[in-house]
């Protein structure tokens, strides 16, 4: 047998797609768990101050989610249409938002305006509380269109945080059974957004399977390994990790589209959380950036042009 014969092809190491659970919606305690993870990661970390800020932001998100009012679901007609056409039911770019997302935002801003965070962040939150509805809607549109760079860097995480709460609320209120696999494997089957990172599960029947984690609604959906989540190329995929780490987080890089996505290997550390651990490993992003590779999906807590202060 030649070397080439022994190289696994995508899908070969896994059960047929029909037998695999393809979707995990986030739990209603998502933001509490995320906050806990930020708090665990922050002490002694070079970005500790920033991770501490995000822990408080995630606390506020959880409070907003807990108090979210019931909202009208998509009609049965819409559900059937999306299923037939293979479209995300809660498409973040196409679907109009219920104004309730701004009430969630207001709660988050009220908490952050008095939180123990840097003065500048408190002032930004207080300023946004007075912003015109039209301006908030415009910023939300930019973020959901993947154009966060058009939003002021200090404001972007607050708006994004409220949008996350809204989509998590909508998705979990509907339940898993209404969502279907899309033909495009690299976008979220719930909201159509790009993944923030991928997670390789460590337990049960999903052990060893790779799930992509949505940057907006935190849904995890299955995608075979050894395949670029951005362009679905399968040749020449390479993995990079930071020297001196245990390899729990690796960047999966594609030579075809020159992008990468981080993968979190839960068998190495099962406390990892897709969004928090993505942010705690920004050093790996810098390494990939130096190598000329671009992230394939955003982390919405992070402004693409924004500086993160160390300390
Ligand atoms: Zn999503
Ligand atoms: Zn690619």
mmCIF file of N, CA, C and O and ligand atoms in Angstrom, residues 167 188-193 214-219 221, ligand 1:
data_model
loop_
_atom_site.group_PDB
_atom_site.id
_atom_site.type_symbol
_atom_site.label_atom_id
_atom_site.label_comp_id
_atom_site.label_asym_id
_atom_site.label_seq_id
_atom_site.Cartn_x
_atom_site.Cartn_y
_atom_site.Cartn_z
ATOM 1 N N UNK A 167 -30.902 36.105 18.524
ATOM 2 C CA UNK A 167 -30.932 34.901 17.679
ATOM 3 C C UNK A 167 -30.909 33.605 18.502
ATOM 4 O O UNK A 167 -31.528 32.624 18.126
ATOM 5 N N UNK A 188 -24.341 28.539 8.877
ATOM 6 C CA UNK A 188 -25.223 28.040 9.933
ATOM 7 C C UNK A 188 -26.598 27.696 9.363
ATOM 8 O O UNK A 188 -27.231 28.541 8.721
ATOM 9 N N UNK A 189 -27.085 26.489 9.593
ATOM 10 C CA UNK A 189 -28.398 26.097 9.082
ATOM 11 C C UNK A 189 -29.559 26.807 9.782
ATOM 12 O O UNK A 189 -30.686 26.754 9.304
ATOM 13 N N UNK A 190 -29.267 27.495 10.881
ATOM 14 C CA UNK A 190 -30.314 28.236 11.590
ATOM 15 C C UNK A 190 -30.399 29.682 11.089
ATOM 16 O O UNK A 190 -31.473 30.165 10.747
ATOM 17 N N UNK A 191 -29.239 30.365 11.011
ATOM 18 C CA UNK A 191 -29.274 31.804 10.711
ATOM 19 C C UNK A 191 -28.434 32.205 9.512
ATOM 20 O O UNK A 191 -28.424 33.373 9.147
ATOM 21 N N UNK A 192 -27.706 31.269 8.915
ATOM 22 C CA UNK A 192 -26.951 31.566 7.701
ATOM 23 C C UNK A 192 -25.635 32.297 7.930
ATOM 24 O O UNK A 192 -24.989 32.711 6.975
ATOM 25 N N UNK A 193 -25.229 32.456 9.199
ATOM 26 C CA UNK A 193 -23.978 33.164 9.490
ATOM 27 C C UNK A 193 -22.776 32.224 9.386
ATOM 28 O O UNK A 193 -22.918 31.003 9.391
ATOM 29 N N UNK A 214 -21.666 28.552 15.306
ATOM 30 C CA UNK A 214 -22.123 29.792 14.676
ATOM 31 C C UNK A 214 -21.665 31.029 15.452
ATOM 32 O O UNK A 214 -21.800 31.094 16.671
ATOM 33 N N UNK A 215 -21.157 32.004 14.715
ATOM 34 C CA UNK A 215 -20.682 33.247 15.331
ATOM 35 C C UNK A 215 -21.843 34.070 15.893
ATOM 36 O O UNK A 215 -21.649 34.890 16.776
ATOM 37 N N UNK A 216 -23.049 33.847 15.395
ATOM 38 C CA UNK A 216 -24.191 34.634 15.866
ATOM 39 C C UNK A 216 -25.046 33.865 16.880
ATOM 40 O O UNK A 216 -25.224 34.312 18.004
ATOM 41 N N UNK A 217 -25.580 32.697 16.478
ATOM 42 C CA UNK A 217 -26.571 32.035 17.330
ATOM 43 C C UNK A 217 -26.001 30.858 18.126
ATOM 44 O O UNK A 217 -26.726 30.214 18.872
ATOM 45 N N UNK A 218 -24.694 30.582 17.949
ATOM 46 C CA UNK A 218 -23.999 29.542 18.720
ATOM 47 C C UNK A 218 -24.515 28.135 18.460
ATOM 48 O O UNK A 218 -24.180 27.203 19.195
ATOM 49 N N UNK A 219 -25.323 27.972 17.428
ATOM 50 C CA UNK A 219 -25.694 26.623 17.025
ATOM 51 C C UNK A 219 -24.446 25.894 16.536
ATOM 52 O O UNK A 219 -23.574 26.500 15.923
ATOM 53 N N UNK A 221 -23.247 22.840 14.061
ATOM 54 C CA UNK A 221 -23.717 21.913 13.032
ATOM 55 C C UNK A 221 -22.560 21.071 12.504
ATOM 56 O O UNK A 221 -21.414 21.497 12.482
HETATM 57 ZN ZN1 LIG B 1 -26.475 30.675 13.483
#
